[in-house]
mmCIF file of C-alpha atoms in Angstrom:
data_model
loop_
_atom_site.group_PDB
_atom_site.id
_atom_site.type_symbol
_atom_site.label_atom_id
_atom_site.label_comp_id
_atom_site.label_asym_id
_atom_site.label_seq_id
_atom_site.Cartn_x
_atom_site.Cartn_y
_atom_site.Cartn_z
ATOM 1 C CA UNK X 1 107.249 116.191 137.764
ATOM 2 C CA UNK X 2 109.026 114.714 134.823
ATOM 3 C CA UNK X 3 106.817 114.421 131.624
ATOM 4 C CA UNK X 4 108.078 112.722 128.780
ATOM 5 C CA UNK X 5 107.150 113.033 124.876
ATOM 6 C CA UNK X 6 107.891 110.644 122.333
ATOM 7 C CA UNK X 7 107.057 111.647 119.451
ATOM 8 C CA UNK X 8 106.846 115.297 118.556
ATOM 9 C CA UNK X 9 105.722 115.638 115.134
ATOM 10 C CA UNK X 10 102.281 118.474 114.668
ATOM 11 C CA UNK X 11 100.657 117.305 117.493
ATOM 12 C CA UNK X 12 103.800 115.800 119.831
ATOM 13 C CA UNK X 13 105.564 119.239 119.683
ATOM 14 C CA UNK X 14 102.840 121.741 120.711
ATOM 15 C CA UNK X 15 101.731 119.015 123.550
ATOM 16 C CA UNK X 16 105.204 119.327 124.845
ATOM 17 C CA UNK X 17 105.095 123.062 124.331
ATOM 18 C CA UNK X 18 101.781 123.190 126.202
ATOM 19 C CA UNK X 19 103.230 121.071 129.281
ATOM 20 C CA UNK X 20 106.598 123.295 129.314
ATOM 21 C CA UNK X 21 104.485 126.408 129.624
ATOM 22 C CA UNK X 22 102.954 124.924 132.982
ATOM 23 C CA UNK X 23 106.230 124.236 134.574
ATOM 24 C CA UNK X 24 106.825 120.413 134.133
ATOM 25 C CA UNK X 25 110.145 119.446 133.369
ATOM 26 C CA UNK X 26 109.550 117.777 130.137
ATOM 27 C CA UNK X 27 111.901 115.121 127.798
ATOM 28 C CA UNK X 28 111.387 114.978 124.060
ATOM 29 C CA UNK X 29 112.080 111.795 121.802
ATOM 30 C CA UNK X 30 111.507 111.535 118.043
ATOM 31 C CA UNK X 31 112.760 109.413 115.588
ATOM 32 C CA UNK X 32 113.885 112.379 113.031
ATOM 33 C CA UNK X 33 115.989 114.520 115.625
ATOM 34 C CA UNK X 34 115.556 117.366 113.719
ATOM 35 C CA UNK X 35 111.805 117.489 114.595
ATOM 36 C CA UNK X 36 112.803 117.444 118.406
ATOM 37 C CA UNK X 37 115.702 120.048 118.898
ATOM 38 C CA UNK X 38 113.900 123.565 118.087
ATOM 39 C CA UNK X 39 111.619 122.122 121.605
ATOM 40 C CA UNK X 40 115.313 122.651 123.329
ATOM 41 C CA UNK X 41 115.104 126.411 122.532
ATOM 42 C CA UNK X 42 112.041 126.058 124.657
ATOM 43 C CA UNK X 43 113.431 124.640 127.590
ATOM 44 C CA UNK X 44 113.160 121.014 126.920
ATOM 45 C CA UNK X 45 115.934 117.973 126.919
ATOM 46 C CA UNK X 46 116.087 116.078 123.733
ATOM 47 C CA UNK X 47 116.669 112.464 124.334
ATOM 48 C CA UNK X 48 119.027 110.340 121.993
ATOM 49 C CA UNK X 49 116.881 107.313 122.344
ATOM 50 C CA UNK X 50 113.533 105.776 123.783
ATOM 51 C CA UNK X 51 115.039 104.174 126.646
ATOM 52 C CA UNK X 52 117.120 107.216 127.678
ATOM 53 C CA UNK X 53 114.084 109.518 127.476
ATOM 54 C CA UNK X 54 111.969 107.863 130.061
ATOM 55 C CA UNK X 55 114.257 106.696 132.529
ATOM 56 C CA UNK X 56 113.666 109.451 134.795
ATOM 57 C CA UNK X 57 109.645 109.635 133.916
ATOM 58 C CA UNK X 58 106.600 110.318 135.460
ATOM 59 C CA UNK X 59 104.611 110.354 133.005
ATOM 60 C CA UNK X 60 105.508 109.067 129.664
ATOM 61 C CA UNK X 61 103.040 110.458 127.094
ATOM 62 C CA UNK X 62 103.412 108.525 123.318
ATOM 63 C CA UNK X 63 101.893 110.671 120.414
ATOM 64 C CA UNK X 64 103.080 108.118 117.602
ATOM 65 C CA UNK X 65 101.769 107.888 114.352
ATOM 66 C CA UNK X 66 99.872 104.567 114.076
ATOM 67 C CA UNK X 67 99.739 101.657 116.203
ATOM 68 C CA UNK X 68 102.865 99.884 114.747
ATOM 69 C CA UNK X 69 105.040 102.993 114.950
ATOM 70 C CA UNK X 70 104.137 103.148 118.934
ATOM 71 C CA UNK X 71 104.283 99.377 119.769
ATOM 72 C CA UNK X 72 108.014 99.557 118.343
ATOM 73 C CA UNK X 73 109.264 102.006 120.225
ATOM 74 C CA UNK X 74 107.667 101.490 123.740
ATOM 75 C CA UNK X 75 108.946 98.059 123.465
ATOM 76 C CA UNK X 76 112.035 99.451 123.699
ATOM 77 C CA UNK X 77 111.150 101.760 126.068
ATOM 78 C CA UNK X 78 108.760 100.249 128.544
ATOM 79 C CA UNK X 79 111.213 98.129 130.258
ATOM 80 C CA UNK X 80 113.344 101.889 131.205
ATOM 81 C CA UNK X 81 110.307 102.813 132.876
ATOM 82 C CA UNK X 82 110.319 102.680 136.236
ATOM 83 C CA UNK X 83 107.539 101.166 139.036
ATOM 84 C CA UNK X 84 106.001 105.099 139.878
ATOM 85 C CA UNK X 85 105.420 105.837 135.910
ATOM 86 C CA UNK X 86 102.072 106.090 134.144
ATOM 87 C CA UNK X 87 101.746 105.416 130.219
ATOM 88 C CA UNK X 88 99.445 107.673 128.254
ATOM 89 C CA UNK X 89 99.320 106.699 124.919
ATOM 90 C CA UNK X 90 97.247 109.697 123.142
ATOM 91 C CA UNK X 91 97.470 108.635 119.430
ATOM 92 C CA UNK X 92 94.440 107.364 117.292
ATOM 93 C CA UNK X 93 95.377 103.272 117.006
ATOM 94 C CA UNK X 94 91.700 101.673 116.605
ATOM 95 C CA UNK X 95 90.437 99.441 118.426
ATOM 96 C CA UNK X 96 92.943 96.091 117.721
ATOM 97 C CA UNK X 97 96.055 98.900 118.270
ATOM 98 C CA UNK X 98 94.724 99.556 121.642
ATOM 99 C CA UNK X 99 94.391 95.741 122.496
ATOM 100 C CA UNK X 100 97.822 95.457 121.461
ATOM 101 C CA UNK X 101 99.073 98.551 122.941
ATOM 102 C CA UNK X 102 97.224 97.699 126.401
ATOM 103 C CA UNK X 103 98.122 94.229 126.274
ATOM 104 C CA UNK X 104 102.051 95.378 125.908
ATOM 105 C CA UNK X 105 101.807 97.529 128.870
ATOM 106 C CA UNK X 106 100.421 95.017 130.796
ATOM 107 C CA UNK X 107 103.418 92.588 130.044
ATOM 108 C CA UNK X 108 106.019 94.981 131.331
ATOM 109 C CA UNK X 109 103.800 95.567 134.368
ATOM 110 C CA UNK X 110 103.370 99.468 133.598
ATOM 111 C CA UNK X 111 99.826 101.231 134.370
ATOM 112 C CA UNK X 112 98.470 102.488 131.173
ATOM 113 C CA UNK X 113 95.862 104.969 130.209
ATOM 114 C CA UNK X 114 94.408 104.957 126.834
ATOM 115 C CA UNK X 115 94.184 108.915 125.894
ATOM 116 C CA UNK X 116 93.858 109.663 122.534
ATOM 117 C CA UNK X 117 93.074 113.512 121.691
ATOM 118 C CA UNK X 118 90.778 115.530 119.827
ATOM 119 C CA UNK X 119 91.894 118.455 118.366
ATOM 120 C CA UNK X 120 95.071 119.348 115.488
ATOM 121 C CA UNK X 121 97.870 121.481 115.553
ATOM 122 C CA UNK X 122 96.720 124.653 116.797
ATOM 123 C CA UNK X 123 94.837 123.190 119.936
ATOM 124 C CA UNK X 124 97.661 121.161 120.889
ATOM 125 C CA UNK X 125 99.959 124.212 120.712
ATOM 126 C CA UNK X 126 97.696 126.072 122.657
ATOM 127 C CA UNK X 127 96.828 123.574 125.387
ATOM 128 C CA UNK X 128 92.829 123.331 124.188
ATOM 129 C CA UNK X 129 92.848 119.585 123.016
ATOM 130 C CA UNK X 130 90.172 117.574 124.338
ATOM 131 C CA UNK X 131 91.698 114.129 126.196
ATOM 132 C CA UNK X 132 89.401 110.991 125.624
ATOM 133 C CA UNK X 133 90.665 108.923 128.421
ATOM 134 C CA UNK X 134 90.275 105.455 129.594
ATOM 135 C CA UNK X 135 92.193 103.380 132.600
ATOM 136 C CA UNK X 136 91.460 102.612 135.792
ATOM 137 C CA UNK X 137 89.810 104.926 138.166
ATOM 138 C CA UNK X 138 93.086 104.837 140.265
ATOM 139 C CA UNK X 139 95.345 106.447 137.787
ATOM 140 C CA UNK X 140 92.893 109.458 137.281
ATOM 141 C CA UNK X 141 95.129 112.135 139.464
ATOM 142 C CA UNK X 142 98.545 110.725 138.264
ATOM 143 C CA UNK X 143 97.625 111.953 135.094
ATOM 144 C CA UNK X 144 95.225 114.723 135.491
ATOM 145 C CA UNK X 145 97.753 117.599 135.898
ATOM 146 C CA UNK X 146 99.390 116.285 132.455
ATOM 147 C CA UNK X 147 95.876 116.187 130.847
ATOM 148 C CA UNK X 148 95.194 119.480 132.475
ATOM 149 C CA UNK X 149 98.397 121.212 130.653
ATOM 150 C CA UNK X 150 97.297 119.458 127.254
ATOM 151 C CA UNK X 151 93.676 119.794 127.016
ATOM 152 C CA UNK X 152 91.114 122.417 127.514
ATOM 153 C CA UNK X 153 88.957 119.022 129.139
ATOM 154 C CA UNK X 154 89.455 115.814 129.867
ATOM 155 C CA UNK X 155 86.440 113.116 129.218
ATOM 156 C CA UNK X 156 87.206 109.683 130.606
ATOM 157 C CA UNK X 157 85.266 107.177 128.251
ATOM 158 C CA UNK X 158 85.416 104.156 131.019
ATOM 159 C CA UNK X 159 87.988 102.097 132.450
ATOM 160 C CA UNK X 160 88.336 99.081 129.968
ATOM 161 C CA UNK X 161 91.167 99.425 127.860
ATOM 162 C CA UNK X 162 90.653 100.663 124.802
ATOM 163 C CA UNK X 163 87.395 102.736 125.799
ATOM 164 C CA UNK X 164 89.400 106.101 124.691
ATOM 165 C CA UNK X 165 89.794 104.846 121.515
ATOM 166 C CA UNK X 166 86.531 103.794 120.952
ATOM 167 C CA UNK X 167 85.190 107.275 121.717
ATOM 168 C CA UNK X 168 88.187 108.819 119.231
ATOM 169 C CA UNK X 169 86.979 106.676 116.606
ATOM 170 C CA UNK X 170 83.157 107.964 117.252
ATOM 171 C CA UNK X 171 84.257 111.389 117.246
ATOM 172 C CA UNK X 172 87.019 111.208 114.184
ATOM 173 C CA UNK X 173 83.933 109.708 111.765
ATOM 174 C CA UNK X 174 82.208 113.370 112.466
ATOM 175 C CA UNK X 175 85.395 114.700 111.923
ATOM 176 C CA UNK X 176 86.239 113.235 108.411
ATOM 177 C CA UNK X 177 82.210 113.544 107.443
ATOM 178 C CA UNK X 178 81.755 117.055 107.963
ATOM 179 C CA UNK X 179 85.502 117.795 106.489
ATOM 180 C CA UNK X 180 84.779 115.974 103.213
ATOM 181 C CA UNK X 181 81.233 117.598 103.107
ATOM 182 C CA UNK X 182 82.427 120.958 102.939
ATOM 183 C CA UNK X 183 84.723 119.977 100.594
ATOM 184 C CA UNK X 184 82.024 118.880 98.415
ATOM 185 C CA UNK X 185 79.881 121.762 99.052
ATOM 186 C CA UNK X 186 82.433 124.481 98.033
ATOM 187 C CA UNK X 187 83.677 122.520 95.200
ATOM 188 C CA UNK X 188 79.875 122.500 93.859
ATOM 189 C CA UNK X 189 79.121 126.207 94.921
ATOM 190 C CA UNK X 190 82.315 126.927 92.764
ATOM 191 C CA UNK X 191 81.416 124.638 89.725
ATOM 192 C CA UNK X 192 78.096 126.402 89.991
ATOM 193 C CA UNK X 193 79.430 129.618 89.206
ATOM 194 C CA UNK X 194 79.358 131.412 92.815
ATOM 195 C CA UNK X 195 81.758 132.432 94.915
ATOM 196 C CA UNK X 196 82.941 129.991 97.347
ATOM 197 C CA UNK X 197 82.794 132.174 99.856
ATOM 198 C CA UNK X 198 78.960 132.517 99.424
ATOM 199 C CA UNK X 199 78.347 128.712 101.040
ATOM 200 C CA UNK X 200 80.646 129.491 104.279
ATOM 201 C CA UNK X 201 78.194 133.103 104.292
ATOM 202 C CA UNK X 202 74.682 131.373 104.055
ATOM 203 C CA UNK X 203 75.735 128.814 106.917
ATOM 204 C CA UNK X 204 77.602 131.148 109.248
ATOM 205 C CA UNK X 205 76.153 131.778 112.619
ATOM 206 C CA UNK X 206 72.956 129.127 112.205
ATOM 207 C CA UNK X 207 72.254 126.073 113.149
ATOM 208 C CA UNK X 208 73.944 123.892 110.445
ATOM 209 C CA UNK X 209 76.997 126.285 110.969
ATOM 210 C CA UNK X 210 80.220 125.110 112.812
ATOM 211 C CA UNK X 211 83.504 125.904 113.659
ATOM 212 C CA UNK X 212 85.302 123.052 111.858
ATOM 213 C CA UNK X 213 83.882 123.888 108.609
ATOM 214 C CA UNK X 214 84.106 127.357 108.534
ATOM 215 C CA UNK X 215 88.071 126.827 108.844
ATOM 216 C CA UNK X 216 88.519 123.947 106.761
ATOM 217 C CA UNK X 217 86.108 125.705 104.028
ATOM 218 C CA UNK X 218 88.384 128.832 104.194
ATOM 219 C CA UNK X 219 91.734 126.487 103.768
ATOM 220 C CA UNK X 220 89.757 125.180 100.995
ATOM 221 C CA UNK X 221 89.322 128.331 99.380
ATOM 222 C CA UNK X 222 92.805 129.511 99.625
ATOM 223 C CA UNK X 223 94.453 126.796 98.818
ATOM 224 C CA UNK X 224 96.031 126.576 102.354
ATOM 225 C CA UNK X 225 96.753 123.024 103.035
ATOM 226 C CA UNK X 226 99.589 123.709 105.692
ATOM 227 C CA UNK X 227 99.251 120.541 107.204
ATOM 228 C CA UNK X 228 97.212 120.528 110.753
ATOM 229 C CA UNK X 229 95.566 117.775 110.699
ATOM 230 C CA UNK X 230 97.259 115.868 108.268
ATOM 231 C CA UNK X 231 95.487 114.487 104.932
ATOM 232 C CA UNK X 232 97.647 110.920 106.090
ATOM 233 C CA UNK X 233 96.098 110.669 109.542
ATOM 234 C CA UNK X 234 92.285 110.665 108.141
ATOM 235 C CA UNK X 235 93.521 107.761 105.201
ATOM 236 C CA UNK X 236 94.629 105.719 108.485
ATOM 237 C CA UNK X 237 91.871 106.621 111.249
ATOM 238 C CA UNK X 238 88.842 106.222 107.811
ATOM 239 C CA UNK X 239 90.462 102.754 107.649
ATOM 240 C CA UNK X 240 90.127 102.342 111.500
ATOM 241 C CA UNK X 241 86.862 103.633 111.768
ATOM 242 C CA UNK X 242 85.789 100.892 108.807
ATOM 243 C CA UNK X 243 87.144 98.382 110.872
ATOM 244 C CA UNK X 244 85.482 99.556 113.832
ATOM 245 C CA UNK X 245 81.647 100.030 111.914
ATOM 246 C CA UNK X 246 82.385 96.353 110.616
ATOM 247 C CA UNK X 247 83.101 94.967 114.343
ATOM 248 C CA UNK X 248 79.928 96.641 115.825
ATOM 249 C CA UNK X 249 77.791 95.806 112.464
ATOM 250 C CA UNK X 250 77.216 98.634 111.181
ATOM 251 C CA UNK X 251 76.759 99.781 107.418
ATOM 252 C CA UNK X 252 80.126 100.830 106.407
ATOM 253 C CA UNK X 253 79.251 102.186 103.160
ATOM 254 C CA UNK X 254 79.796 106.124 104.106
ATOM 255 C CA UNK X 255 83.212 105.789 105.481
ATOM 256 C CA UNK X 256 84.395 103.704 102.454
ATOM 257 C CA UNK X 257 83.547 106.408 100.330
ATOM 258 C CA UNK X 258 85.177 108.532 102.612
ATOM 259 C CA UNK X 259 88.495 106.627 102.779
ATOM 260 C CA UNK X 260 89.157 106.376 99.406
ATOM 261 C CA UNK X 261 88.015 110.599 99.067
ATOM 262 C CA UNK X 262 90.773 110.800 101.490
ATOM 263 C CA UNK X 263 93.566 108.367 99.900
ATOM 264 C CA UNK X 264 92.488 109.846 96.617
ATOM 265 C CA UNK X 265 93.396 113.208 98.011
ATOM 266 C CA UNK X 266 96.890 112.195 99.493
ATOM 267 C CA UNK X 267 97.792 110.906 95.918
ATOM 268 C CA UNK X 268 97.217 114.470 94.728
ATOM 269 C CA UNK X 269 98.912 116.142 97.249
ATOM 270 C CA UNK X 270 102.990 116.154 97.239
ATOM 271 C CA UNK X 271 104.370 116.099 100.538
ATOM 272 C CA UNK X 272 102.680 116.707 103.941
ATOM 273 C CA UNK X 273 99.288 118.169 103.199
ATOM 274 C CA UNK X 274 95.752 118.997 105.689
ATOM 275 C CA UNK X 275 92.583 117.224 105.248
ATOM 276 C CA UNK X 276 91.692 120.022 104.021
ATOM 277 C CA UNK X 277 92.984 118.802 100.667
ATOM 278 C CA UNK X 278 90.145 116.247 100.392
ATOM 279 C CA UNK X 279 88.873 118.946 98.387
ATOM 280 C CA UNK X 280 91.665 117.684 95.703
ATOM 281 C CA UNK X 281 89.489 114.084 95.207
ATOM 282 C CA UNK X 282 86.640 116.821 93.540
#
């Protein structure tokens, strides 16, 4: 089975790391070639171009940036892919990407499955992200070994297009509130003259405790902003998830603050920096 990556930037790469590991043959595209070619060490073949890269595809998974970035470069690819190929498009792209992005697909007569994915860097190098899936029920076990290698689970949302992302956005607004929250708890346990270190101690282990924040609180705390989830990726999916509160009718107020935390935070960070560094707009 021939699974194909375009894209391969934090999240591309250890996908197509994950899917090497359980024996698919696997194709790597990206548009800096430098990002792609240490995944040839590894057993993959780097493809010169879009086209090239999926003409031999199963699957075609896109982990693109933004909704823009992927709709340019599957419409040069989609019309290499041939009849028995599925399209899994597993970035975050909102809700009017995944129109677009479904609505391209369905031009060039290719089945699609909306599968964006919730986890960063270290899940997808491990093969623990969780797949948010949407597409029609009879696509399901074309792509469930492929979401199998990638994810620790796979949770189909529905079948309507764009049902994935809809769940992604849900999820990502948790995401971005609880990151920002920490921030702006260890930035006032610090300005209060404690240790930062006290806050992630008093919550550890109970009920108000979690995972996420423990790590981004340490990162916080250390000054580690080695990118995982990157500080970039929660300006763009906080200006999704706006859009998203405003189509439903929803108060928007929280994630606008958030949003501008984040963008505030990206204009203090030089070069590629976490979420983490939200802390920064404190």
């Amino acid at each position: 089975m021939v699974v194909v990556v375009l894209g391969t930037g934090l999240m591309g790469s250890g996908m197509a790391r994950s899917l090497l590991r359980a024996g698919f043959d696997v194709v790597v595209w990206n548009r800096s070639v430098a990002k792609s070619r240490p995944l040839a060490e590894d057993g993959a073949v780097v493809a010169d171009d879009p086209k090239t890269a999926v003409a031999e595809a199963d699957v075609v998974l896109s982990m693109l940036f933004d909704a823009d970035a992927t709709c340019a470069v599957m419409t040069e690819a989609l019309p290499a892919v041939q009849a028995r190929s599925v399209w899994a498009q597993c970035a975050t792209v909102g809700l009017e990407g995944g129109r677009r992005l479904a609505e391209l697909a369905a031009r060039h007569g290719v089945p699609h499955v909306d599968a964006p994915v919730l986890g960063s860097r270290a899940p997808a190098e491990q093969g623990k992200l969780t797949v948010l899936a949407a597409g029609h029920q009879g696509l399901r076990a074309s792509v469930a070994p492929v979401f199998d290698a990638i994810g620790i689970r796979t949770v189909w949302a529905g079948q309507r297009p764009g049902d994935g992302q809809r769940l992604k956005l849900a999820a990502n607004s948790w995401v971005l509130s609880i990151t920002a929250a920490t921030a702006q708890a260890v930035t006032l346990t610090r300005g209060l003259g404690l240790s930062p270190d006290a806050f992630l101690e008093a919550i550890a282990g109970g009920a108000i405790d979690s995972t996420y924040a423990q790590v981004k609180g340490r990162a916080m705390i250390d000054g580690d902003f080695a990118p995982a989830f990157g500080v970039d990726g929660a300006v763009k999916d906080s200006e999704l998830i706006v859009s998203a509160l405003d189509v439903v009718g929803a108060d928007d107020r929280l994630m606008r603050v958030l949003h501008s935390l984040y963008a505030t935070a990206a204009e203090r960070s030089e070069g590629a920096a976490d979420m983490a560094a939200v802390i920064r707009a404190f």
